[in-house]
């Protein structure tokens, strides 16, 4: 582990120890926050119960689906907009202000369109994630050095060779950044949707625990979510760092 | 005297008018013939169309009028087989090792693996990059990355090598040494070389012949024969004849540079 990694770990462990002590010695109200050790107990309880395991599994499926769809659609749209410069210029202000739109207002519409099933939530996650993928795809394509394009012409590459061997690796770090954002946005979209409007999933289970004053379960689920997202982000971060280091950026 | 390897006749490049901008006559008319195996340099004031000339010769851009013949065949907006180009910017692929960068064009052209390995090893040895074969470009200095770009081009065995200010980003000492290496490569490969450069010293040191271009639209206003022996290196800079060549280049170029500066401001 790097020095920065050790410092990060020490900070987390230190913060948890302080919180544990603060909760145990009554500096923080136990009605509001429970000690981290109890949160972990709650996580274990969540994992042990069939019902919450099913909720977690459903959420992970929904997030994966919205992520995969947003990556495919976002990359395709990014490629299209990169080619269609006029269309891109027309859409630029919309893309820039996109995240000001409260996506959840479309939930009733999605229920009408898709029915009362998992797809309205996947659509919410998708809408959250797709624009991050589009923006990063556009950014990656715009940053391909002109010298690479000219080199490809001198080497007389075919269109497929150019796409596979120049565009894809040259823009990979930005595609990857887009994917990393898409993971976070898919989780936010799906879980927030479940929290507010759904009858199943991790977000719903957290909301249910909150409404039932079951702090241990609520914090247990939140910790689990942190662990899942943190692990995925750590893996993505490692790959991303390697890509950028190789690119000398 | 050998036959013309490259022949340009009445070549111009005019950028058509666009919304709010008048048409720009960037280049020509250019008439030029390069002998097989000649080292020819082009000098000229900034914005005179040197790089445009290289682009149309390479087939990266289409000439507006005139004809370009490479080995007797017309070049018109597509890069013909046998031409290699090294650009001023670093064009090494950062996601590939030095070896894979050098092997890139051969692999895409479907050259058998054994031959790729053999040719790449030879070219890397030739360009002094053998011990960095498994390094990534980010781990190399600017000069080494430019050598890698030259290696990547040389490995395809171009018969006409076009160099667009390949040492532009390097310091003077490194430029001189890279120039020596380039001369060595030129002698060993027997390729015809066309070098675009801002540096009068570089042009005078490296070339058999130098074309001096006018301010835009660039045309050749002088062709200077250096008369150097094929076996030569940067120690030429100490010769009185070297001063005479650079003096003649500057005499031809000074007024054009002033004109270009006035046009730019």
Short mmCIF file of C-alpha atoms in Angstrom, two decimals:
data_model
loop_
_atom_site.label_atom_id
_atom_site.label_comp_id
_atom_site.label_asym_id
_atom_site.label_seq_id
_atom_site.Cartn_x
_atom_site.Cartn_y
_atom_site.Cartn_z
CA UNK A 1 0.00 0.00 0.00
CA UNK A 2 1.22 3.55 -0.72
CA UNK A 3 1.97 6.10 2.01
CA UNK A 4 -1.21 7.97 1.04
CA UNK A 5 -3.14 4.70 1.38
CA UNK A 6 -1.82 4.14 4.92
CA UNK A 7 -2.69 7.73 5.87
CA UNK A 8 -6.19 7.27 4.45
CA UNK A 9 -6.65 4.03 6.39
CA UNK A 10 -5.35 5.63 9.59
CA UNK A 11 -7.78 8.54 9.18
CA UNK A 12 -10.74 6.21 8.68
CA UNK A 13 -9.81 3.99 11.63
CA UNK A 14 -9.16 7.09 13.77
CA UNK A 15 -12.50 8.67 12.83
CA UNK A 16 -14.34 5.40 13.58
CA UNK A 17 -12.59 5.10 16.95
CA UNK A 18 -13.54 8.68 17.86
CA UNK A 19 -17.16 8.06 16.79
CA UNK A 20 -17.24 4.78 18.75
CA UNK A 21 -15.98 6.53 21.88
CA UNK A 22 -18.28 9.55 21.37
CA UNK A 23 -21.33 7.29 21.05
CA UNK A 24 -20.38 4.99 23.94
CA UNK A 25 -19.64 7.83 26.37
CA UNK A 26 -22.77 9.75 25.46
CA UNK A 27 -21.24 12.70 23.59
CA UNK A 28 -23.52 11.83 20.67
CA UNK A 29 -27.14 10.87 21.15
CA UNK A 30 -27.63 7.14 20.54
CA UNK A 31 -31.06 7.94 19.11
CA UNK A 32 -29.34 9.77 16.26
CA UNK A 33 -26.09 7.85 15.72
CA UNK A 34 -25.11 4.39 16.96
CA UNK A 35 -21.49 3.26 17.52
CA UNK A 36 -19.72 1.86 14.41
CA UNK A 37 -19.45 -1.57 16.07
CA UNK A 38 -23.25 -1.68 16.28
CA UNK A 39 -23.49 -0.51 12.66
CA UNK A 40 -21.37 -3.51 11.67
CA UNK A 41 -23.64 -5.77 13.70
CA UNK A 42 -26.51 -4.26 11.73
CA UNK A 43 -24.71 -5.03 8.47
CA UNK A 44 -24.28 -8.63 9.55
CA UNK A 45 -27.96 -8.82 10.49
CA UNK A 46 -28.90 -7.45 7.06
CA UNK A 47 -26.74 -10.02 5.32
CA UNK A 48 -28.11 -12.85 7.46
CA UNK A 49 -31.77 -12.07 6.71
CA UNK A 50 -33.24 -13.57 3.53
CA UNK A 51 -35.45 -10.55 2.92
CA UNK A 52 -32.70 -7.92 3.07
CA UNK A 53 -30.33 -10.15 1.05
CA UNK A 54 -33.01 -10.22 -1.64
CA UNK A 55 -33.27 -6.41 -1.42
CA UNK A 56 -29.49 -6.02 -1.82
CA UNK A 57 -29.44 -8.47 -4.73
CA UNK A 58 -32.31 -6.63 -6.45
CA UNK A 59 -30.52 -3.28 -6.06
CA UNK A 60 -27.27 -4.67 -7.44
CA UNK A 61 -29.10 -6.11 -10.44
CA UNK A 62 -30.89 -2.80 -11.10
CA UNK A 63 -27.69 -0.78 -10.75
CA UNK A 64 -25.83 -3.17 -13.08
CA UNK A 65 -28.57 -2.94 -15.69
CA UNK A 66 -28.74 0.87 -15.56
CA UNK A 67 -24.93 1.04 -15.64
CA UNK A 68 -24.57 -1.27 -18.65
CA UNK A 69 -27.34 0.51 -20.55
CA UNK A 70 -25.90 3.94 -19.77
CA UNK A 71 -22.41 2.85 -20.87
CA UNK A 72 -23.70 1.48 -24.18
CA UNK A 73 -26.07 4.37 -24.93
CA UNK A 74 -23.73 7.05 -23.56
CA UNK A 75 -20.74 5.85 -25.59
CA UNK A 76 -22.83 5.54 -28.75
CA UNK A 77 -24.33 9.01 -28.24
CA UNK A 78 -20.86 10.45 -27.51
CA UNK A 79 -19.49 8.98 -30.74
CA UNK A 80 -22.47 10.30 -32.70
CA UNK A 81 -22.25 13.81 -31.23
CA UNK A 82 -18.50 13.90 -31.81
CA UNK A 83 -19.14 13.36 -35.51
CA UNK A 84 -22.22 15.61 -35.72
CA UNK A 85 -20.57 18.86 -34.60
CA UNK A 86 -23.60 21.06 -35.32
CA UNK A 87 -25.88 18.81 -33.29
CA UNK A 88 -23.30 18.85 -30.50
CA UNK A 89 -23.16 22.65 -30.50
CA UNK A 90 -26.96 22.71 -30.27
CA UNK A 91 -27.01 20.22 -27.37
CA UNK A 92 -24.02 21.60 -25.42
CA UNK A 93 -26.06 23.96 -23.18
CA UNK A 94 -28.52 21.15 -22.43
CA UNK A 95 -25.74 18.75 -21.46
CA UNK A 96 -24.12 21.41 -19.29
CA UNK A 97 -27.33 22.08 -17.34
CA UNK A 98 -28.60 18.50 -17.34
CA UNK A 99 -27.91 17.72 -13.70
CA UNK A 100 -30.09 20.66 -12.63
CA UNK A 101 -33.12 18.64 -13.77
CA UNK A 102 -34.77 16.61 -10.94
CA UNK A 103 -34.89 13.25 -12.73
CA UNK A 104 -37.31 11.73 -10.20
CA UNK A 105 -40.16 13.83 -11.57
CA UNK A 106 -40.19 11.43 -14.52
CA UNK A 107 -40.89 8.40 -12.28
CA UNK A 108 -44.70 8.50 -12.78
CA UNK A 109 -44.16 8.76 -16.52
CA UNK A 110 -41.86 5.72 -16.44
CA UNK A 111 -44.47 3.76 -14.50
CA UNK A 112 -46.95 4.53 -17.25
CA UNK A 113 -44.38 3.56 -19.90
CA UNK A 114 -42.83 0.47 -18.29
CA UNK A 115 -45.39 -0.64 -15.69
CA UNK A 116 -44.97 -1.26 -11.97
CA UNK A 117 -41.77 -3.26 -12.09
CA UNK A 118 -37.99 -2.70 -11.85
CA UNK A 119 -37.69 -0.79 -15.12
CA UNK A 120 -38.85 2.67 -13.94
CA UNK A 121 -36.04 2.62 -11.35
CA UNK A 122 -33.51 1.37 -13.91
CA UNK A 123 -34.64 4.23 -16.15
CA UNK A 124 -34.00 6.72 -13.32
CA UNK A 125 -30.50 5.26 -12.73
CA UNK A 126 -29.89 5.28 -16.47
CA UNK A 127 -30.92 8.94 -16.82
CA UNK A 128 -28.60 9.86 -13.95
CA UNK A 129 -25.63 8.00 -15.42
CA UNK A 130 -25.92 8.37 -19.17
CA UNK A 131 -24.99 12.05 -19.47
CA UNK A 132 -21.79 11.57 -17.44
CA UNK A 133 -20.81 8.88 -19.97
CA UNK A 134 -21.70 11.11 -22.93
CA UNK A 135 -19.72 14.08 -21.56
CA UNK A 136 -16.63 11.99 -20.80
CA UNK A 137 -16.81 10.19 -24.15
CA UNK A 138 -16.94 13.56 -25.93
CA UNK A 139 -14.07 14.82 -23.81
CA UNK A 140 -11.95 11.74 -24.56
CA UNK A 141 -12.59 11.95 -28.30
CA UNK A 142 -11.85 15.68 -28.40
CA UNK A 143 -8.52 15.11 -26.66
CA UNK A 144 -7.15 12.59 -29.15
CA UNK A 145 -4.02 14.39 -30.41
CA UNK A 146 -4.12 15.51 -34.03
CA UNK A 147 -0.73 13.82 -34.51
CA UNK A 148 -2.37 10.43 -33.80
CA UNK A 149 -5.03 11.07 -36.43
CA UNK A 150 -2.36 12.05 -38.98
CA UNK A 151 -0.18 9.11 -38.00
CA UNK A 152 -3.13 6.79 -38.64
CA UNK A 153 -3.54 8.32 -42.10
CA UNK A 154 0.18 7.91 -42.87
CA UNK A 155 -0.01 4.27 -41.75
CA UNK A 156 -3.04 3.87 -44.02
CA UNK A 157 -5.13 2.24 -41.29
CA UNK A 158 -8.62 1.02 -42.13
CA UNK A 159 -11.58 2.59 -40.27
CA UNK A 160 -11.84 -0.44 -38.00
CA UNK A 161 -8.11 -0.44 -37.24
CA UNK A 162 -8.30 3.28 -36.51
CA UNK A 163 -11.25 2.83 -34.14
CA UNK A 164 -9.82 -0.20 -32.33
CA UNK A 165 -6.14 0.66 -32.19
CA UNK A 166 -6.13 4.47 -31.95
CA UNK A 167 -9.47 5.91 -30.79
CA UNK A 168 -10.27 3.28 -28.17
CA UNK A 169 -6.91 3.22 -26.34
CA UNK A 170 -6.28 6.97 -26.77
CA UNK A 171 -9.62 7.90 -25.22
CA UNK A 172 -9.66 4.99 -22.71
CA UNK A 173 -8.77 7.06 -19.62
CA UNK A 174 -11.75 9.37 -20.28
CA UNK A 175 -14.09 6.48 -21.12
CA UNK A 176 -13.03 5.02 -17.80
CA UNK A 177 -13.68 8.24 -15.91
CA UNK A 178 -17.15 8.27 -17.49
CA UNK A 179 -17.70 4.68 -16.35
CA UNK A 180 -16.59 5.56 -12.81
CA UNK A 181 -19.09 8.43 -12.66
CA UNK A 182 -21.75 6.16 -14.17
CA UNK A 183 -21.29 3.67 -11.32
CA UNK A 184 -21.82 6.40 -8.72
CA UNK A 185 -24.77 7.95 -10.56
CA UNK A 186 -26.43 4.57 -11.16
CA UNK A 187 -26.25 3.80 -7.45
CA UNK A 188 -27.59 7.27 -6.55
CA UNK A 189 -30.42 7.04 -9.09
CA UNK A 190 -31.53 3.52 -8.21
CA UNK A 191 -31.15 3.72 -4.42
CA UNK A 192 -32.67 7.18 -4.11
CA UNK A 193 -35.54 5.98 -6.31
CA UNK A 194 -36.04 2.92 -4.11
CA UNK A 195 -35.84 5.10 -0.99
CA UNK A 196 -38.57 7.45 -2.13
CA UNK A 197 -40.92 5.54 -4.39
CA UNK A 198 -40.26 1.79 -4.46
CA UNK A 199 -41.48 -1.17 -2.40
CA UNK A 200 -38.29 -3.22 -2.66
CA UNK A 201 -34.51 -2.89 -2.86
CA UNK A 202 -31.76 -1.59 -0.61
CA UNK A 203 -33.08 1.98 -0.66
CA UNK A 204 -36.54 0.80 0.35
CA UNK A 205 -35.10 -1.41 3.13
CA UNK A 206 -33.13 1.58 4.46
CA UNK A 207 -36.23 3.81 4.37
CA UNK A 208 -38.28 1.06 6.06
CA UNK A 209 -35.67 0.71 8.84
CA UNK A 210 -35.62 4.49 9.26
CA UNK A 211 -39.40 4.70 9.55
CA UNK A 212 -39.41 1.78 12.03
CA UNK A 213 -36.73 3.46 14.22
CA UNK A 214 -34.49 0.43 13.53
CA UNK A 215 -31.24 2.40 13.61
CA UNK A 216 -29.04 -0.68 13.69
CA UNK A 217 -30.52 -2.03 10.43
CA UNK A 218 -30.57 1.41 8.81
CA UNK A 219 -26.92 2.13 9.59
CA UNK A 220 -26.02 -1.49 8.80
CA UNK A 221 -27.44 -1.08 5.29
CA UNK A 222 -25.69 2.29 4.86
CA UNK A 223 -22.36 0.71 5.87
CA UNK A 224 -22.94 -2.15 3.43
CA UNK A 225 -23.62 0.37 0.69
CA UNK A 226 -20.39 2.21 1.57
CA UNK A 227 -18.45 -1.06 1.41
CA UNK A 228 -19.95 -2.09 -1.95
CA UNK A 229 -19.51 1.32 -3.63
CA UNK A 230 -16.10 1.85 -2.01
CA UNK A 231 -14.84 -1.51 -3.27
CA UNK A 232 -16.09 -0.89 -6.81
CA UNK A 233 -14.59 2.62 -6.78
CA UNK A 234 -11.26 1.34 -5.46
CA UNK A 235 -11.06 -1.20 -8.29
CA UNK A 236 -12.01 1.45 -10.87
CA UNK A 237 -9.61 3.95 -9.30
CA UNK A 238 -6.70 1.51 -9.53
CA UNK A 239 -7.35 0.77 -13.20
CA UNK A 240 -7.88 4.47 -13.94
CA UNK A 241 -4.60 5.43 -12.21
CA UNK A 242 -2.75 2.84 -14.27
CA UNK A 243 -4.30 4.13 -17.50
CA UNK A 244 -3.40 7.74 -16.70
CA UNK A 245 0.11 6.82 -15.52
CA UNK A 246 0.73 4.95 -18.75
CA UNK A 247 -0.53 7.93 -20.71
CA UNK A 248 1.92 10.11 -18.77
CA UNK A 249 -0.88 12.35 -17.50
CA UNK B 1 22.22 11.81 -62.11
CA UNK B 2 19.34 9.55 -61.04
CA UNK B 3 15.68 10.01 -62.03
CA UNK B 4 13.43 12.30 -59.97
CA UNK B 5 12.12 10.47 -56.93
CA UNK B 6 9.60 13.19 -56.18
CA UNK B 7 8.38 15.75 -58.66
CA UNK B 8 6.10 18.73 -58.01
CA UNK B 9 4.78 20.87 -60.78
CA UNK B 10 2.66 23.99 -60.27
CA UNK B 11 1.44 22.80 -56.86
CA UNK B 12 -0.75 25.26 -54.95
CA UNK B 13 -2.92 25.01 -51.87
CA UNK B 14 -5.73 27.50 -51.46
CA UNK B 15 -8.03 27.26 -48.45
CA UNK B 16 -11.51 28.18 -49.69
CA UNK B 17 -13.45 31.08 -48.18
CA UNK B 18 -15.56 30.20 -45.15
CA UNK B 19 -18.21 32.15 -43.25
CA UNK B 20 -16.55 35.46 -42.30
CA UNK B 21 -13.14 34.49 -43.69
CA UNK B 22 -11.72 35.17 -47.14
CA UNK B 23 -9.98 32.43 -49.13
CA UNK B 24 -6.31 31.95 -48.14
CA UNK B 25 -3.70 31.25 -50.76
CA UNK B 26 -1.27 29.32 -48.52
CA UNK B 27 1.17 27.80 -50.94
CA UNK B 28 2.66 27.92 -54.38
CA UNK B 29 2.91 27.54 -57.20
CA UNK B 30 5.71 25.12 -56.29
CA UNK B 31 7.97 23.37 -58.78
CA UNK B 32 10.46 20.98 -57.25
CA UNK B 33 12.31 17.77 -58.08
CA UNK B 34 14.07 15.60 -55.51
CA UNK B 35 16.72 13.09 -56.54
CA UNK B 36 16.65 9.53 -55.22
CA UNK B 37 18.50 9.48 -51.88
CA UNK B 38 18.78 13.27 -51.62
CA UNK B 39 18.55 15.10 -48.29
CA UNK B 40 16.49 18.20 -48.98
CA UNK B 41 15.46 20.78 -46.39
CA UNK B 42 12.85 23.52 -46.58
CA UNK B 43 13.29 26.74 -44.60
CA UNK B 44 11.00 29.72 -44.59
CA UNK B 45 9.31 32.28 -42.35
CA UNK B 46 6.54 31.24 -39.99
CA UNK B 47 3.23 30.67 -41.75
CA UNK B 48 4.77 30.44 -45.22
CA UNK B 49 3.20 27.05 -45.93
CA UNK B 50 6.11 24.68 -45.15
CA UNK B 51 3.92 22.22 -43.27
CA UNK B 52 1.19 22.57 -45.90
CA UNK B 53 3.78 21.58 -48.50
CA UNK B 54 4.63 18.48 -46.47
CA UNK B 55 0.94 17.63 -46.08
CA UNK B 56 0.23 17.74 -49.81
CA UNK B 57 3.39 15.75 -50.65
CA UNK B 58 2.40 13.13 -48.06
CA UNK B 59 -1.15 12.98 -49.40
CA UNK B 60 -2.54 14.19 -46.06
CA UNK B 61 -4.07 17.19 -47.84
CA UNK B 62 -5.15 17.71 -51.41
CA UNK B 63 -3.36 20.28 -53.54
CA UNK B 64 -5.63 22.89 -55.16
CA UNK B 65 -3.79 22.81 -58.49
CA UNK B 66 -0.72 21.14 -59.95
CA UNK B 67 0.63 17.61 -59.93
CA UNK B 68 2.78 15.63 -57.49
CA UNK B 69 4.53 12.50 -58.71
CA UNK B 70 6.16 10.08 -56.26
CA UNK B 71 8.13 7.39 -58.07
CA UNK B 72 6.26 8.41 -61.20
CA UNK B 73 2.78 7.92 -59.69
CA UNK B 74 0.44 10.83 -58.85
CA UNK B 75 -0.20 11.75 -55.21
CA UNK B 76 -3.61 13.30 -54.61
CA UNK B 77 -5.10 13.37 -51.14
CA UNK B 78 -4.13 9.82 -50.05
CA UNK B 79 -0.84 8.64 -48.55
CA UNK B 80 0.99 6.43 -51.08
CA UNK B 81 2.94 3.33 -50.14
CA UNK B 82 6.61 4.11 -49.44
CA UNK B 83 6.13 7.46 -47.71
CA UNK B 84 6.85 7.88 -44.00
CA UNK B 85 6.16 11.02 -41.98
CA UNK B 86 7.53 12.18 -38.63
CA UNK B 87 5.62 15.07 -37.08
CA UNK B 88 6.82 17.85 -34.82
CA UNK B 89 4.43 16.80 -32.05
CA UNK B 90 5.06 13.69 -30.01
CA UNK B 91 3.00 11.04 -31.81
CA UNK B 92 4.19 8.02 -29.81
CA UNK B 93 1.25 6.00 -28.50
CA UNK B 94 1.38 6.24 -24.68
CA UNK B 95 -0.54 2.98 -24.13
CA UNK B 96 2.08 0.89 -25.99
CA UNK B 97 5.63 -0.02 -25.02
CA UNK B 98 8.52 1.23 -27.15
CA UNK B 99 8.66 -2.18 -28.87
CA UNK B 100 4.92 -2.24 -29.57
CA UNK B 101 4.99 1.36 -30.81
CA UNK B 102 7.72 0.49 -33.27
CA UNK B 103 5.88 -2.67 -34.34
CA UNK B 104 2.50 -0.93 -34.70
CA UNK B 105 2.44 -0.21 -38.44
CA UNK B 106 3.93 -3.58 -39.39
CA UNK B 107 1.37 -5.48 -37.31
CA UNK B 108 -1.52 -3.50 -38.80
CA UNK B 109 -0.14 -4.27 -42.26
CA UNK B 110 -0.21 -8.00 -41.46
CA UNK B 111 3.56 -8.55 -41.54
CA UNK B 112 4.40 -11.99 -40.01
CA UNK B 113 5.39 -11.90 -36.31
CA UNK B 114 8.92 -13.21 -36.80
CA UNK B 115 9.64 -10.52 -39.37
CA UNK B 116 8.09 -7.83 -37.15
CA UNK B 117 10.36 -8.87 -34.25
CA UNK B 118 13.43 -8.90 -36.46
CA UNK B 119 12.74 -5.52 -38.07
CA UNK B 120 11.78 -3.83 -34.81
CA UNK B 121 14.86 -5.16 -32.97
CA UNK B 122 17.07 -3.92 -35.80
CA UNK B 123 15.43 -0.49 -35.91
CA UNK B 124 15.52 -0.02 -32.13
CA UNK B 125 19.20 -0.94 -32.09
CA UNK B 126 19.72 1.47 -34.95
CA UNK B 127 18.02 4.31 -33.07
CA UNK B 128 19.62 3.49 -29.70
CA UNK B 129 16.38 2.42 -28.03
CA UNK B 130 17.03 -1.32 -27.56
CA UNK B 131 17.43 -1.10 -23.80
CA UNK B 132 14.09 0.75 -23.54
CA UNK B 133 12.09 -1.74 -25.61
CA UNK B 134 9.75 -2.57 -22.71
CA UNK B 135 9.45 1.02 -21.41
CA UNK B 136 6.40 3.19 -22.03
CA UNK B 137 6.80 6.58 -23.77
CA UNK B 138 5.98 8.40 -20.51
CA UNK B 139 9.20 6.93 -19.11
CA UNK B 140 11.33 8.40 -21.93
CA UNK B 141 12.81 11.87 -22.44
CA UNK B 142 11.45 14.14 -25.19
CA UNK B 143 14.41 13.35 -27.45
CA UNK B 144 13.96 9.61 -26.97
CA UNK B 145 10.25 9.84 -27.73
CA UNK B 146 11.04 11.67 -30.96
CA UNK B 147 13.61 8.96 -31.77
CA UNK B 148 10.86 6.42 -31.16
CA UNK B 149 8.62 8.22 -33.67
CA UNK B 150 11.48 8.14 -36.17
CA UNK B 151 12.03 4.42 -35.42
CA UNK B 152 8.32 3.72 -35.88
CA UNK B 153 8.50 5.35 -39.30
CA UNK B 154 11.82 3.82 -40.34
CA UNK B 155 10.70 0.30 -39.49
CA UNK B 156 8.26 0.51 -42.41
CA UNK B 157 11.29 1.18 -44.67
CA UNK B 158 9.94 4.34 -46.32
CA UNK B 159 11.59 5.33 -49.55
CA UNK B 160 10.64 8.96 -48.96
CA UNK B 161 10.94 10.25 -45.40
CA UNK B 162 9.10 13.50 -44.62
CA UNK B 163 10.12 15.22 -41.40
CA UNK B 164 8.09 18.15 -40.09
CA UNK B 165 10.37 19.90 -37.59
CA UNK B 166 10.99 16.66 -35.71
CA UNK B 167 13.50 18.27 -33.34
CA UNK B 168 11.56 21.50 -32.83
CA UNK B 169 10.91 20.86 -29.14
CA UNK B 170 14.51 19.88 -28.28
CA UNK B 171 17.39 21.98 -26.95
CA UNK B 172 20.22 23.00 -29.29
CA UNK B 173 22.77 20.39 -28.18
CA UNK B 174 20.26 17.55 -28.40
CA UNK B 175 19.19 18.82 -31.84
CA UNK B 176 22.77 18.65 -33.09
CA UNK B 177 23.21 15.10 -31.82
CA UNK B 178 19.82 14.03 -33.17
CA UNK B 179 20.86 15.56 -36.49
CA UNK B 180 23.96 13.35 -36.49
CA UNK B 181 21.80 10.31 -35.84
CA UNK B 182 19.43 11.32 -38.61
CA UNK B 183 22.35 11.61 -41.05
CA UNK B 184 23.51 8.13 -40.03
CA UNK B 185 20.02 6.73 -40.58
CA UNK B 186 19.75 8.50 -43.92
CA UNK B 187 23.06 7.04 -45.13
CA UNK B 188 22.16 3.54 -43.99
CA UNK B 189 18.60 3.47 -45.33
CA UNK B 190 19.28 5.30 -48.59
CA UNK B 191 15.87 7.00 -48.29
CA UNK B 192 15.13 10.37 -49.82
CA UNK B 193 14.57 12.87 -47.01
CA UNK B 194 12.55 16.08 -47.02
CA UNK B 195 13.01 18.03 -43.78
CA UNK B 196 10.91 21.03 -42.80
CA UNK B 197 12.74 23.20 -40.29
CA UNK B 198 12.86 26.68 -38.81
CA UNK B 199 16.54 26.32 -38.04
CA UNK B 200 18.95 27.59 -40.67
CA UNK B 201 21.84 25.79 -38.90
CA UNK B 202 19.99 22.51 -38.94
CA UNK B 203 19.14 22.86 -42.63
CA UNK B 204 22.75 23.84 -43.49
CA UNK B 205 24.23 20.95 -41.51
CA UNK B 206 22.02 18.16 -42.70
CA UNK B 207 21.11 18.89 -46.29
CA UNK B 208 22.43 18.30 -49.77
CA UNK B 209 20.11 21.04 -50.93
CA UNK B 210 17.96 23.64 -49.20
CA UNK B 211 14.84 25.32 -50.53
CA UNK B 212 14.18 28.81 -49.16
CA UNK B 213 10.52 29.77 -49.15
CA UNK B 214 8.98 33.22 -49.34
CA UNK B 215 6.34 34.59 -46.97
CA UNK B 216 2.77 33.41 -47.70
CA UNK B 217 1.91 32.23 -50.28
CA UNK B 218 5.12 30.22 -50.02
CA UNK B 219 7.15 29.75 -53.19
CA UNK B 220 10.81 28.81 -53.50
CA UNK B 221 12.91 31.95 -53.83
CA UNK B 222 16.29 30.21 -53.66
CA UNK B 223 17.65 26.66 -53.90
CA UNK B 224 21.00 26.32 -52.15
CA UNK B 225 23.37 23.39 -52.95
CA UNK B 226 25.58 22.78 -49.91
CA UNK B 227 28.08 20.51 -51.65
CA UNK B 228 28.72 18.43 -48.48
CA UNK B 229 30.11 14.92 -48.71
CA UNK B 230 27.63 12.12 -47.87
CA UNK B 231 29.78 11.20 -44.83
CA UNK B 232 29.24 14.22 -42.60
CA UNK B 233 28.17 15.19 -39.10
CA UNK B 234 27.64 18.20 -36.85
CA UNK B 235 31.37 19.01 -36.74
CA UNK B 236 30.65 20.71 -40.08
CA UNK B 237 29.48 23.66 -37.98
CA UNK B 238 33.14 24.60 -37.43
CA UNK B 239 33.85 24.83 -41.18
CA UNK B 240 33.97 28.26 -42.87
CA UNK B 241 31.79 26.88 -45.68
CA UNK B 242 29.03 26.24 -43.13
CA UNK B 243 28.96 29.93 -42.28
CA UNK B 244 28.78 30.76 -45.98
CA UNK B 245 25.72 28.50 -46.43
CA UNK B 246 23.84 29.88 -43.41
CA UNK B 247 24.79 33.40 -44.52
CA UNK B 248 23.28 32.81 -47.95
CA UNK B 249 20.13 31.31 -46.41
CA UNK B 250 19.67 34.30 -44.12
CA UNK B 251 20.33 36.74 -46.94
CA UNK B 252 17.50 35.16 -48.90
CA UNK B 253 15.23 34.83 -45.89
CA UNK B 254 15.64 38.09 -43.97
CA UNK B 255 13.28 40.26 -46.02
CA UNK B 256 10.73 37.45 -46.18
CA UNK B 257 10.82 37.05 -42.41
CA UNK B 258 10.24 40.78 -41.95
CA UNK B 259 7.33 40.57 -44.40
CA UNK B 260 5.86 37.55 -42.57
CA UNK B 261 6.17 39.34 -39.25
CA UNK B 262 4.35 42.39 -40.66
CA UNK B 263 1.60 40.12 -42.06
CA UNK B 264 1.19 38.42 -38.68
CA UNK B 265 0.84 41.71 -36.82
#
